[in-house]
Tab-separated table of C-alpha atoms in Angstrom:
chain	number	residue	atom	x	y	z
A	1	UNK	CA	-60.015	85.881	135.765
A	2	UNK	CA	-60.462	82.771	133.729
A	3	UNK	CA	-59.265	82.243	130.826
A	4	UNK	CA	-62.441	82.216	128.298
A	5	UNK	CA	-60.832	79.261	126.089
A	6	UNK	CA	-60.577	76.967	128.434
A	7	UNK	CA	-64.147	78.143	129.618
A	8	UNK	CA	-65.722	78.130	126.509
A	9	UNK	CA	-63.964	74.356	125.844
A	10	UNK	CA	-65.138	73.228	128.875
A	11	UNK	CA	-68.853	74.278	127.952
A	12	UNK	CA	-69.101	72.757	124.920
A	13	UNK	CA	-67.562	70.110	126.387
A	14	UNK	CA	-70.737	69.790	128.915
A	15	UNK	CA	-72.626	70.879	126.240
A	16	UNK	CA	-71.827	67.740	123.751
A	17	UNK	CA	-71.676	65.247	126.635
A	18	UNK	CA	-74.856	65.990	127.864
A	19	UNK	CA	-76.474	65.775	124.526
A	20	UNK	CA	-74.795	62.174	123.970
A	21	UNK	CA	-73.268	64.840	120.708
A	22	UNK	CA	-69.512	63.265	121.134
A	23	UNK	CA	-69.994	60.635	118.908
A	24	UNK	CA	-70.371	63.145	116.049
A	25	UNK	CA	-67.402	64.952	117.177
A	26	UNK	CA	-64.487	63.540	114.801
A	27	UNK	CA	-61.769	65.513	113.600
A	28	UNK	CA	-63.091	65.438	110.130
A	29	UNK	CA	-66.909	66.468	110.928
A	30	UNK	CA	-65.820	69.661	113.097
A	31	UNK	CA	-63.259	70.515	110.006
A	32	UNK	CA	-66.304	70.545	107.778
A	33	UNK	CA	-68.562	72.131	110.656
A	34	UNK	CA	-66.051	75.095	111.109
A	35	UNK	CA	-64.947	75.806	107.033
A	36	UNK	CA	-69.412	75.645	106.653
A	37	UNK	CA	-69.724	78.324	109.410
A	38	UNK	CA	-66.455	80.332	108.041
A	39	UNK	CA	-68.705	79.984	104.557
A	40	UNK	CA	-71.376	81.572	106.519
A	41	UNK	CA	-69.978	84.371	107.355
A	42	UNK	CA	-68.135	84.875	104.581
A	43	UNK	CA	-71.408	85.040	102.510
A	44	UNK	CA	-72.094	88.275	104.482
A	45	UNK	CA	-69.844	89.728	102.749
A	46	UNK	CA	-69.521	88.270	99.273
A	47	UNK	CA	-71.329	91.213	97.484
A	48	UNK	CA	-70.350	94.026	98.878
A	49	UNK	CA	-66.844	96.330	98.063
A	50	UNK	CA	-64.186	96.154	100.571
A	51	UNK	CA	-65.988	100.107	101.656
A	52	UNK	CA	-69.348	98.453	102.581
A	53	UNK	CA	-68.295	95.446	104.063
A	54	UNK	CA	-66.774	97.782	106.600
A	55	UNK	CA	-70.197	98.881	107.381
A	56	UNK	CA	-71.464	95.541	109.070
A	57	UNK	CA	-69.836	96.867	111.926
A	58	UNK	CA	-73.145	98.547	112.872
A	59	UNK	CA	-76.041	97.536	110.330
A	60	UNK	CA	-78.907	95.712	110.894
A	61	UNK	CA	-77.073	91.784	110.025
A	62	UNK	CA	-74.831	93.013	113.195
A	63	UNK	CA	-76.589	89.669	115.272
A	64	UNK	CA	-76.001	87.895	112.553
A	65	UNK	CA	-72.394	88.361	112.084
A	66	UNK	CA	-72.010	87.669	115.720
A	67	UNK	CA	-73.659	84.666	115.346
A	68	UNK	CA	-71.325	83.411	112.823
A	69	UNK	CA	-68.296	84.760	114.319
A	70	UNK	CA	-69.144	82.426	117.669
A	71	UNK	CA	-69.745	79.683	115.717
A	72	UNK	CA	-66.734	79.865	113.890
A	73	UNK	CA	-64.870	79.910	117.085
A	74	UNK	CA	-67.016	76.828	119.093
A	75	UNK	CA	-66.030	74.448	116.169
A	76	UNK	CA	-62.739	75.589	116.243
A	77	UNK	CA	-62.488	74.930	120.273
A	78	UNK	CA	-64.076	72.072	119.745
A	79	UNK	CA	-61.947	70.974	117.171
A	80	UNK	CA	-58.615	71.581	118.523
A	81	UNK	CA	-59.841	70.111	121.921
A	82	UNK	CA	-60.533	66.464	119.673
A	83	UNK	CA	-56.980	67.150	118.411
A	84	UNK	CA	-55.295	67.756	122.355
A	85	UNK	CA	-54.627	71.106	120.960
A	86	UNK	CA	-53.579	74.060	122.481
A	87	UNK	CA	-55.064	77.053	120.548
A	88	UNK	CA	-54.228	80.097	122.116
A	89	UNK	CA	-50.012	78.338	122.336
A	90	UNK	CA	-50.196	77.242	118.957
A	91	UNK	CA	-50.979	80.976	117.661
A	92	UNK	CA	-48.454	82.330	119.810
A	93	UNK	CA	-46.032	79.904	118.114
A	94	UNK	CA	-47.772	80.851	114.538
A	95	UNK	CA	-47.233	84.478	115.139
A	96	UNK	CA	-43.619	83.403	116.308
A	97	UNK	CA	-43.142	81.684	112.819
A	98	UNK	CA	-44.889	84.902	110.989
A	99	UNK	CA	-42.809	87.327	112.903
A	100	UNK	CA	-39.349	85.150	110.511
A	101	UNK	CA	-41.289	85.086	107.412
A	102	UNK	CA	-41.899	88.854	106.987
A	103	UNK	CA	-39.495	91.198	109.008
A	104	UNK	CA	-40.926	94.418	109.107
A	105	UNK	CA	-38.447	96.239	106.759
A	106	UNK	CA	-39.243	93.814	103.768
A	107	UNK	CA	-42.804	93.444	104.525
A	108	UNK	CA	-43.891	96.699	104.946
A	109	UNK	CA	-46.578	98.368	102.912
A	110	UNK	CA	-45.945	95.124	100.382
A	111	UNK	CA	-48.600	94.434	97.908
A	112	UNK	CA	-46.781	91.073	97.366
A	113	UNK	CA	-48.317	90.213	100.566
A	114	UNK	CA	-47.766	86.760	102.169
A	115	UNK	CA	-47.697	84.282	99.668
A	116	UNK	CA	-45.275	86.329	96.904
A	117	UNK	CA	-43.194	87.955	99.322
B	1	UNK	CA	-53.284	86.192	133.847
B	2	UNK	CA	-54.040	87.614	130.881
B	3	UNK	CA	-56.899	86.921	128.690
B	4	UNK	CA	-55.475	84.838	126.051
B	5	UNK	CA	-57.968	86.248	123.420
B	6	UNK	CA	-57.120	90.042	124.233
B	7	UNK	CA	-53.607	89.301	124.249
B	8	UNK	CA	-53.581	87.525	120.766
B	9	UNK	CA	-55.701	90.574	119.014
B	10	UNK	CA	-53.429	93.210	120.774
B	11	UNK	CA	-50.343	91.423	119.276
B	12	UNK	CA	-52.049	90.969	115.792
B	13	UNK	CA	-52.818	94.888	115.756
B	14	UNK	CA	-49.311	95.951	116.278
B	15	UNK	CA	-48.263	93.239	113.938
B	16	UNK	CA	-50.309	94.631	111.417
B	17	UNK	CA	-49.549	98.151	112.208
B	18	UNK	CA	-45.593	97.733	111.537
B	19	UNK	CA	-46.082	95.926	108.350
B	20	UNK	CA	-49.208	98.733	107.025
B	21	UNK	CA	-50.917	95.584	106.340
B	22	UNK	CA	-54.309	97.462	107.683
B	23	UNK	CA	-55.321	98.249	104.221
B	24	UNK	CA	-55.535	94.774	103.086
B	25	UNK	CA	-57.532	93.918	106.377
B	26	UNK	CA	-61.065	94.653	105.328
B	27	UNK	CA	-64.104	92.592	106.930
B	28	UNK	CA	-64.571	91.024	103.269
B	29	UNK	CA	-61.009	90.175	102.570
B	30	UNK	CA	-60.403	88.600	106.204
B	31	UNK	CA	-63.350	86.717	105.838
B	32	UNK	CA	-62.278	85.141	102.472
B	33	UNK	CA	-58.678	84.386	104.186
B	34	UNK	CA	-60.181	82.735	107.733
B	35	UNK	CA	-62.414	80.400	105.343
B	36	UNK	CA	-59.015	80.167	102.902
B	37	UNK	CA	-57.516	78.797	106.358
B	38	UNK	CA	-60.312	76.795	107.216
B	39	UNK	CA	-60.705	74.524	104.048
B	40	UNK	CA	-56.470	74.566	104.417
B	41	UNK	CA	-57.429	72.535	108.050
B	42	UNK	CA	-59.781	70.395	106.075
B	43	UNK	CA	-57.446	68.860	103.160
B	44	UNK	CA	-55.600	67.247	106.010
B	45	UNK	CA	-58.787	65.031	106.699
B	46	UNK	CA	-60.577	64.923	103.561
B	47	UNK	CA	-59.662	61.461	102.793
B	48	UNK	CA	-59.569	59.653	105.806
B	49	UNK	CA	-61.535	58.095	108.076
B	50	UNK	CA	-63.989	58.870	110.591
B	51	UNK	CA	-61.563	56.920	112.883
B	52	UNK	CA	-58.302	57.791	110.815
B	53	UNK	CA	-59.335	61.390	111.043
B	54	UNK	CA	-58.409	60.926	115.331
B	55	UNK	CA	-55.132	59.941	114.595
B	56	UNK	CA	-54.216	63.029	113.473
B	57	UNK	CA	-53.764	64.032	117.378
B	58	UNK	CA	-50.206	62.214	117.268
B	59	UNK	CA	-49.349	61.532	113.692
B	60	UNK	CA	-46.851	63.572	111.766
B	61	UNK	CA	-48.962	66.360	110.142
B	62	UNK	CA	-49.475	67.758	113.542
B	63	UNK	CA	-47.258	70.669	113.383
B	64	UNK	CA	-49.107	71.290	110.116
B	65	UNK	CA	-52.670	71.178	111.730
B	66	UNK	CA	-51.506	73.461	114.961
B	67	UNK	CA	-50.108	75.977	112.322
B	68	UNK	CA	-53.253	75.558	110.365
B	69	UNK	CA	-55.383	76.111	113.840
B	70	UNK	CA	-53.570	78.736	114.591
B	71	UNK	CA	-54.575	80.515	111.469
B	72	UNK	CA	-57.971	80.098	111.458
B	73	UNK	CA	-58.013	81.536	115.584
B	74	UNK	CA	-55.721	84.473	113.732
B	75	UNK	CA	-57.963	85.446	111.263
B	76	UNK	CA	-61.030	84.943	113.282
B	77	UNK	CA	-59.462	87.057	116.062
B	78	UNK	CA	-58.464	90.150	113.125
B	79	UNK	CA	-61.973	89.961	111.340
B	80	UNK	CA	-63.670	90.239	115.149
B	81	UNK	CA	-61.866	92.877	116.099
B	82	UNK	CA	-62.247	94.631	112.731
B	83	UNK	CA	-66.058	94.303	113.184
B	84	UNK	CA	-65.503	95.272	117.039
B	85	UNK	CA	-66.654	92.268	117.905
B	86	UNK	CA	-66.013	90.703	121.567
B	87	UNK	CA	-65.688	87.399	120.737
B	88	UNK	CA	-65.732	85.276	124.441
B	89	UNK	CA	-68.656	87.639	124.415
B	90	UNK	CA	-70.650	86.268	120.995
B	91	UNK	CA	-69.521	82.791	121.930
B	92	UNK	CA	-71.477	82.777	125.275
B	93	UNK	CA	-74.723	84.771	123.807
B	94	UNK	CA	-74.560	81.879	121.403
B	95	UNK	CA	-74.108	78.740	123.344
B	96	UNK	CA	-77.020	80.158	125.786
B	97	UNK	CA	-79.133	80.391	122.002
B	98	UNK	CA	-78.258	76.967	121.335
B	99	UNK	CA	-79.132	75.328	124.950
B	100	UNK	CA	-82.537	76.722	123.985
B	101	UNK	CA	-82.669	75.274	120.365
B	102	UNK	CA	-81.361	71.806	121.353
B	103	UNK	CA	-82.520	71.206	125.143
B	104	UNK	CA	-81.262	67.912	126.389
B	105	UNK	CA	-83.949	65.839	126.355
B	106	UNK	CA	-85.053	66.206	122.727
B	107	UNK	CA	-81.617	66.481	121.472
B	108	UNK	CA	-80.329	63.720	123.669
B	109	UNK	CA	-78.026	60.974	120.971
B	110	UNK	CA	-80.268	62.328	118.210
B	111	UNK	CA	-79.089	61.600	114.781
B	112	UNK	CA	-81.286	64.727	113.516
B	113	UNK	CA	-78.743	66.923	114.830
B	114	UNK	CA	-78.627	70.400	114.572
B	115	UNK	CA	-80.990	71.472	111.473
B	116	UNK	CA	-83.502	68.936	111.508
B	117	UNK	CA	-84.632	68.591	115.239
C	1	UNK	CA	-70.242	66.870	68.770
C	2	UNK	CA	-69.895	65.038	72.659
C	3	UNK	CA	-71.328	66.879	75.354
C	4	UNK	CA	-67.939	67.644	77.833
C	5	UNK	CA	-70.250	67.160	81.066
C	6	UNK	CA	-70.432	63.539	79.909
C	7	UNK	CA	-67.138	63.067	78.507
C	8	UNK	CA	-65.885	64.476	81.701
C	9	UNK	CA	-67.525	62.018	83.881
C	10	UNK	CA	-66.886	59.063	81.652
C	11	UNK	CA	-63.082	59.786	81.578
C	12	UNK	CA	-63.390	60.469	85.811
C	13	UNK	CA	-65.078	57.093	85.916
C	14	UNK	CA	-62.146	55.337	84.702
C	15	UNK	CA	-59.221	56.935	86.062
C	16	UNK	CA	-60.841	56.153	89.726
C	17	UNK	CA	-61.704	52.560	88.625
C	18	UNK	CA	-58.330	51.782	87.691
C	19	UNK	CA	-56.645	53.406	90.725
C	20	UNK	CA	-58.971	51.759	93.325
C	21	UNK	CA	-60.085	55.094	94.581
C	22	UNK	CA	-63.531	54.397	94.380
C	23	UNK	CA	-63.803	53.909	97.889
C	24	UNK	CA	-62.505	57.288	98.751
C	25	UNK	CA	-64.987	58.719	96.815
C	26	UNK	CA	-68.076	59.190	98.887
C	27	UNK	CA	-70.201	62.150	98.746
C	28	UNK	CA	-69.132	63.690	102.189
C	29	UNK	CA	-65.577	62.996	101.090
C	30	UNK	CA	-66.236	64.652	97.407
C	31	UNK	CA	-67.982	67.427	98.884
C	32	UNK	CA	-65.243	68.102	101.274
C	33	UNK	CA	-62.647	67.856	98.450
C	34	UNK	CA	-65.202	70.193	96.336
C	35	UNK	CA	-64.774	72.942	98.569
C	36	UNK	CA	-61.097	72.520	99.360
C	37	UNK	CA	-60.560	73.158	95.839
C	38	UNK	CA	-63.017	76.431	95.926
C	39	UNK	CA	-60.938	77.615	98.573
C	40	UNK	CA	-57.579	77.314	96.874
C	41	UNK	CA	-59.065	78.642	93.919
C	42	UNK	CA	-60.391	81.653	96.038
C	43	UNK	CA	-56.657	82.064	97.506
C	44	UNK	CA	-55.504	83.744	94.266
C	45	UNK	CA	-58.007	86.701	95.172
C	46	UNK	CA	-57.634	87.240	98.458
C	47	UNK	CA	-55.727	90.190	98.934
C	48	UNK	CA	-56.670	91.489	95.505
C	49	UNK	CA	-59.107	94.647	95.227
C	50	UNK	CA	-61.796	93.888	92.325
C	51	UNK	CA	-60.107	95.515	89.801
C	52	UNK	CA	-56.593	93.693	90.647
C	53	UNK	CA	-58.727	90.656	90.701
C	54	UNK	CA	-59.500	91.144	87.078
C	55	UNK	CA	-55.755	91.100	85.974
C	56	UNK	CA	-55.461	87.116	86.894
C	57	UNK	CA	-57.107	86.962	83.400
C	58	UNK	CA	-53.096	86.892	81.773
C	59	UNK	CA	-51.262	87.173	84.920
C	60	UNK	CA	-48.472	84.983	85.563
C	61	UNK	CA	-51.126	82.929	87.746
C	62	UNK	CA	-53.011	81.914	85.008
C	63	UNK	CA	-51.942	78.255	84.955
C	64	UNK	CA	-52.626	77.592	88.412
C	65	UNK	CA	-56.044	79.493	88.192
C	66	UNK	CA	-56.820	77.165	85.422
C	67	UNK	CA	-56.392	73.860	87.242
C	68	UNK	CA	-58.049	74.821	90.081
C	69	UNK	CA	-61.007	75.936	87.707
C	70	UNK	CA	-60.343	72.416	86.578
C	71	UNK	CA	-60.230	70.902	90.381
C	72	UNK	CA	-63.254	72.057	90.958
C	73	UNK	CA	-65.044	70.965	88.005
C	74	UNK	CA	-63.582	67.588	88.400
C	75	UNK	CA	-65.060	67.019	91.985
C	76	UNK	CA	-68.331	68.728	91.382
C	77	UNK	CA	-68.930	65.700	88.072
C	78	UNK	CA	-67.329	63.454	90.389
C	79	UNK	CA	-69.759	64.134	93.252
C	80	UNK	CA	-72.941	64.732	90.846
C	81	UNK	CA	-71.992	61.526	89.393
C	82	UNK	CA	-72.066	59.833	92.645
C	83	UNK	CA	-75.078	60.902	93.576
C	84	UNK	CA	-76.765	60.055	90.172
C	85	UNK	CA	-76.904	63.851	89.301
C	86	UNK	CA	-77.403	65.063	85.909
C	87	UNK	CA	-75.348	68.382	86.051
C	88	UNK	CA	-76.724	70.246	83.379
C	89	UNK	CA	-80.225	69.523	83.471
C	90	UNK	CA	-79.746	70.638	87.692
C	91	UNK	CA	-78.117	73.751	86.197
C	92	UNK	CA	-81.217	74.535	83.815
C	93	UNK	CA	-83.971	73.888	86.520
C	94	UNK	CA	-81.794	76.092	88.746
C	95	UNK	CA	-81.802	79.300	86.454
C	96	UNK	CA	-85.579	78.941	85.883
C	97	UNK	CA	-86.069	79.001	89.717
C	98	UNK	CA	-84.082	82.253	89.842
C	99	UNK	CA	-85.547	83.905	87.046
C	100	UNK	CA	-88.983	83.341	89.155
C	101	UNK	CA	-87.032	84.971	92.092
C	102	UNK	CA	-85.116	87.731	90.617
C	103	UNK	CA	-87.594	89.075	87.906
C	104	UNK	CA	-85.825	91.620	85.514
C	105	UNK	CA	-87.799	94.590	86.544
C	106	UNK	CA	-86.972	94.359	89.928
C	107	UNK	CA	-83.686	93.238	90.409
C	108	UNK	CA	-82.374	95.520	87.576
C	109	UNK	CA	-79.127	97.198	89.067
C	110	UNK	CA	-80.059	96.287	92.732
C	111	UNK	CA	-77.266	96.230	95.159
C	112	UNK	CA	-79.782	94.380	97.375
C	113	UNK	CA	-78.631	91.353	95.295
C	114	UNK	CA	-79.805	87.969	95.513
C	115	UNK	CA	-80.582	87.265	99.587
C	116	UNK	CA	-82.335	90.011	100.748
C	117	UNK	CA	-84.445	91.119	97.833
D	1	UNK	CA	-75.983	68.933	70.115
D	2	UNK	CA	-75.271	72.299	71.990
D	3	UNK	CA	-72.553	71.999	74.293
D	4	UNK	CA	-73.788	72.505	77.891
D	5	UNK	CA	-71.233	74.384	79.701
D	6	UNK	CA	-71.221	76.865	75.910
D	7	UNK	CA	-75.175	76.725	76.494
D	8	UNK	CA	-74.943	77.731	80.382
D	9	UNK	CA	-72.321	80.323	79.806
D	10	UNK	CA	-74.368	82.159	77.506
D	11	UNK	CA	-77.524	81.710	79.273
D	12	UNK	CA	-75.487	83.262	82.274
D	13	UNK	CA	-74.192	85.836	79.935
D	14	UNK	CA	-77.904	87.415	79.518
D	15	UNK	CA	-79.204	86.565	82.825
D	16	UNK	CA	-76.686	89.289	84.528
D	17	UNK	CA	-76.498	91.235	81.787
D	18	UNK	CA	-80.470	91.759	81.783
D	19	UNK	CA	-80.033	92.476	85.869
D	20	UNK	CA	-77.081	94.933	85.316
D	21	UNK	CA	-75.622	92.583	87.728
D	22	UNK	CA	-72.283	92.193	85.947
D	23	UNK	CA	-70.846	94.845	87.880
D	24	UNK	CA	-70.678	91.960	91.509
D	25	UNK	CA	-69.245	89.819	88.757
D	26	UNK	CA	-65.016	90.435	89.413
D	27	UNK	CA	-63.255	87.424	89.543
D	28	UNK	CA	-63.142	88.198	93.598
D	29	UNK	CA	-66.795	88.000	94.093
D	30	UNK	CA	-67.109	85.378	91.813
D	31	UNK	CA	-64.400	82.381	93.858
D	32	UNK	CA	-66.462	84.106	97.342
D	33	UNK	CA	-69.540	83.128	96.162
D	34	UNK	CA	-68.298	79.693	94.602
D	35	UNK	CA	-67.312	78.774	98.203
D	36	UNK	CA	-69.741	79.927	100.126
D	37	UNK	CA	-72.191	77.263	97.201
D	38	UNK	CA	-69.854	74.358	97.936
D	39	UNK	CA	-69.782	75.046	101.903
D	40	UNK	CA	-73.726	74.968	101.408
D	41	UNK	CA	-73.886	71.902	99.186
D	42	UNK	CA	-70.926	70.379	102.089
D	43	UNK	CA	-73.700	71.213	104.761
D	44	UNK	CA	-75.571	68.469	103.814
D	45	UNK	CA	-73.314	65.843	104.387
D	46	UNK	CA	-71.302	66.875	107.471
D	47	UNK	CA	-73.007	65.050	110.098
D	48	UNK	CA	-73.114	61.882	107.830
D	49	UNK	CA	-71.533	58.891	107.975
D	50	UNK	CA	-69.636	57.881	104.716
D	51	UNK	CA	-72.668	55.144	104.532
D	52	UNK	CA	-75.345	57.946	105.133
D	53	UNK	CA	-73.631	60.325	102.727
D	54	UNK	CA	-74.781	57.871	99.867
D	55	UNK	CA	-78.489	57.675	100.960
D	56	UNK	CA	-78.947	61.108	100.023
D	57	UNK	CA	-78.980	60.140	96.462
D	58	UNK	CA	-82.929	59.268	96.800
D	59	UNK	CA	-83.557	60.990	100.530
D	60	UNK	CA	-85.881	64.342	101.255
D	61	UNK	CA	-82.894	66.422	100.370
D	62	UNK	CA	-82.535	65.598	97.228
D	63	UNK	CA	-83.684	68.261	95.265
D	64	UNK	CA	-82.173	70.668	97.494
D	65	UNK	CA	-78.718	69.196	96.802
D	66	UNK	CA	-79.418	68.974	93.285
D	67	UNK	CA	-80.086	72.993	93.074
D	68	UNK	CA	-76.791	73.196	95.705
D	69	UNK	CA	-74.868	71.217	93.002
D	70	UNK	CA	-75.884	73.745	89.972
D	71	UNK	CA	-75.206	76.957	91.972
D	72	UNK	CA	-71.727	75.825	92.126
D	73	UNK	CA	-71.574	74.679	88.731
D	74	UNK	CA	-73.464	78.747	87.869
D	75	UNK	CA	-70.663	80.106	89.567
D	76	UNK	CA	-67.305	78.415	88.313
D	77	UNK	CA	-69.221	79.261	84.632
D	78	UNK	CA	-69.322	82.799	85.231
D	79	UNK	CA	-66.080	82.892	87.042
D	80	UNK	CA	-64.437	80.543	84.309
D	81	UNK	CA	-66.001	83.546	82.013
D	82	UNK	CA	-64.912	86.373	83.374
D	83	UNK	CA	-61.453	85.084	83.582
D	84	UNK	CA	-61.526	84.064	79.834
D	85	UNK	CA	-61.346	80.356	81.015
D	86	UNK	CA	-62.608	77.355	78.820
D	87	UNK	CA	-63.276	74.871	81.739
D	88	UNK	CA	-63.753	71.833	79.468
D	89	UNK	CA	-59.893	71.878	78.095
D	90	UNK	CA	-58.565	73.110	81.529
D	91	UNK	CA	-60.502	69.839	82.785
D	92	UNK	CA	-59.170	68.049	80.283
D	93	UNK	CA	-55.202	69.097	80.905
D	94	UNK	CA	-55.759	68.844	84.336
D	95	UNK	CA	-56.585	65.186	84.195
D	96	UNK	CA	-53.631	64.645	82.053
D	97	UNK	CA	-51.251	66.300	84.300
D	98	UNK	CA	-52.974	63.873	87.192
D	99	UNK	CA	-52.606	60.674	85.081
D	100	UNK	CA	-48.360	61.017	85.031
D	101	UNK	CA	-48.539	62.537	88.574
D	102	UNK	CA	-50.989	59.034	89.961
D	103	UNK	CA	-49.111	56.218	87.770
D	104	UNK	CA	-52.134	53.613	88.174
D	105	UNK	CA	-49.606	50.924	89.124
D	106	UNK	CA	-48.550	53.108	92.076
D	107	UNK	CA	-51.648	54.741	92.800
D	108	UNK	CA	-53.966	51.166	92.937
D	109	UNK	CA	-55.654	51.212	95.842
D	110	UNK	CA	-53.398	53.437	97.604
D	111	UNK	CA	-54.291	55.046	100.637
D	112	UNK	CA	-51.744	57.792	100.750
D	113	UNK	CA	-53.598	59.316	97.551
D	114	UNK	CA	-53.004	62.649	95.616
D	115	UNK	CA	-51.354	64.471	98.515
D	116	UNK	CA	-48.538	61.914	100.108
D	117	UNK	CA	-48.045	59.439	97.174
């Protein structure tokens, strides 16, 4: 099996390199790229209660929300690839980190959720 | 080996599980957190450089931008699988979109990139 | 009576002018700071349900709601400036454009609000 | 003289209340939607360089920025409202908080601005 971030890396690298697209490529244009993409998927859901936004799951902007959602994730492969960045070690480590920061017992059920804990 | 992508939402279920943090973890409010995250990635570059913005790769925010990477692949990875979304998946159907958009000889070191081709 | 808009961007004007930071402030880089601030304004809200969300209005967050209110204010003058923008005027033109698009009698109550009307 | 951002408020004030819209109004909605604006204003610039970034001041896009630049400045109005905000004295604190926290004689010219001073 291969692993489908270092596939997916190594098409876009292909991708940009063919295209003569690295030159774009900086650290600070991919940040932009990625938090515009995470905007455009977040706009799916800007109107709707916490209930219907539950209902994208199967509605008719379901392509649409894929879209986005692979977008989001190609700028952020392409991003930490700029950076020499490991993604799927550095969320390990993140989760690692999270794991410290709220133990279960305090954490649990905890309105005062992440930043108030 | 194990699919790194797989792995990372298995662990973030059971995460969420043991803290009853499901109820928080709406499509809406995930997708308000991973562009939270996102814009989080782009302070550290906002003032730099086109060519500062590379030297992020070594300088000493770096454990800050792999913690901030990992967040945005966290919350990416939580709203996909609340949408039951197969992510590797998306990415792929979207890359083969894009090959058709942008084919290499018309997008070829073209400064019209992306939405003006 | 001064009109704040203008006040605003007069008083911006010289604080950047006597700290140099002139040169930082191009419109990708004001843009990019303009939605950093967005996105630490829309950190407060998060995890909140609507109604919670309401209760910021004397919560003990107040103050830092307030200057990110103010953050964002201050880049959006900032960047309008830059670009030779009058604010206001854009704001007026805007709202007569939507209330072409959005006529009373049909978008009365509509949950299909705004895109898909 | 009629202050602007008084003028815009109210104008806002009718506009939703004449579209029963008020109800998407909560505070949460509100900072969503004032992101997703600035992400879409952000757009326009991310493929620029800082040089390029300026042209847009007279380019093709300009009226599309300027109606990107008042939907933000629609938004943090109505959000500012909701929340019982007057954004022209939060500006104005804010910028007084910034001029002891950036000294000009430290800040001149300084490239480790706001964040690292």
């Amino acid at each position: 099996m291969t692993d489908p971030l270092i596939e997916l890396r190594d098409t876009l690298r292909a991708f940009a390199r063919e295209r003569e697209w690295d030159r774009y490529h900086t650290p600070k244009n991919l940040a932009m790229a990625l938090i515009v993409e995470a905007a455009e998927l977040a706009e799916h859901f800007q109107w709707l209660t916490a209930e219907e936004s539950q209902s994208l799951r199967d509605g008719d902007k379901r392509e649409a929300v894929h879209d986005e959602l692979a977008d989001v994730l190609i700028y952020l492969v392409e991003l930490a690839d700029t950076l020499g960045v490991d993604l799927a070690a550095a969320a390990r480590a993140k989760i690692a980190k999270n794991a410290l920061k709220y133990p279960v017992d305090k954490a649990r059920g905890n309105a005062k959720k992440y930043d108030e804990l």
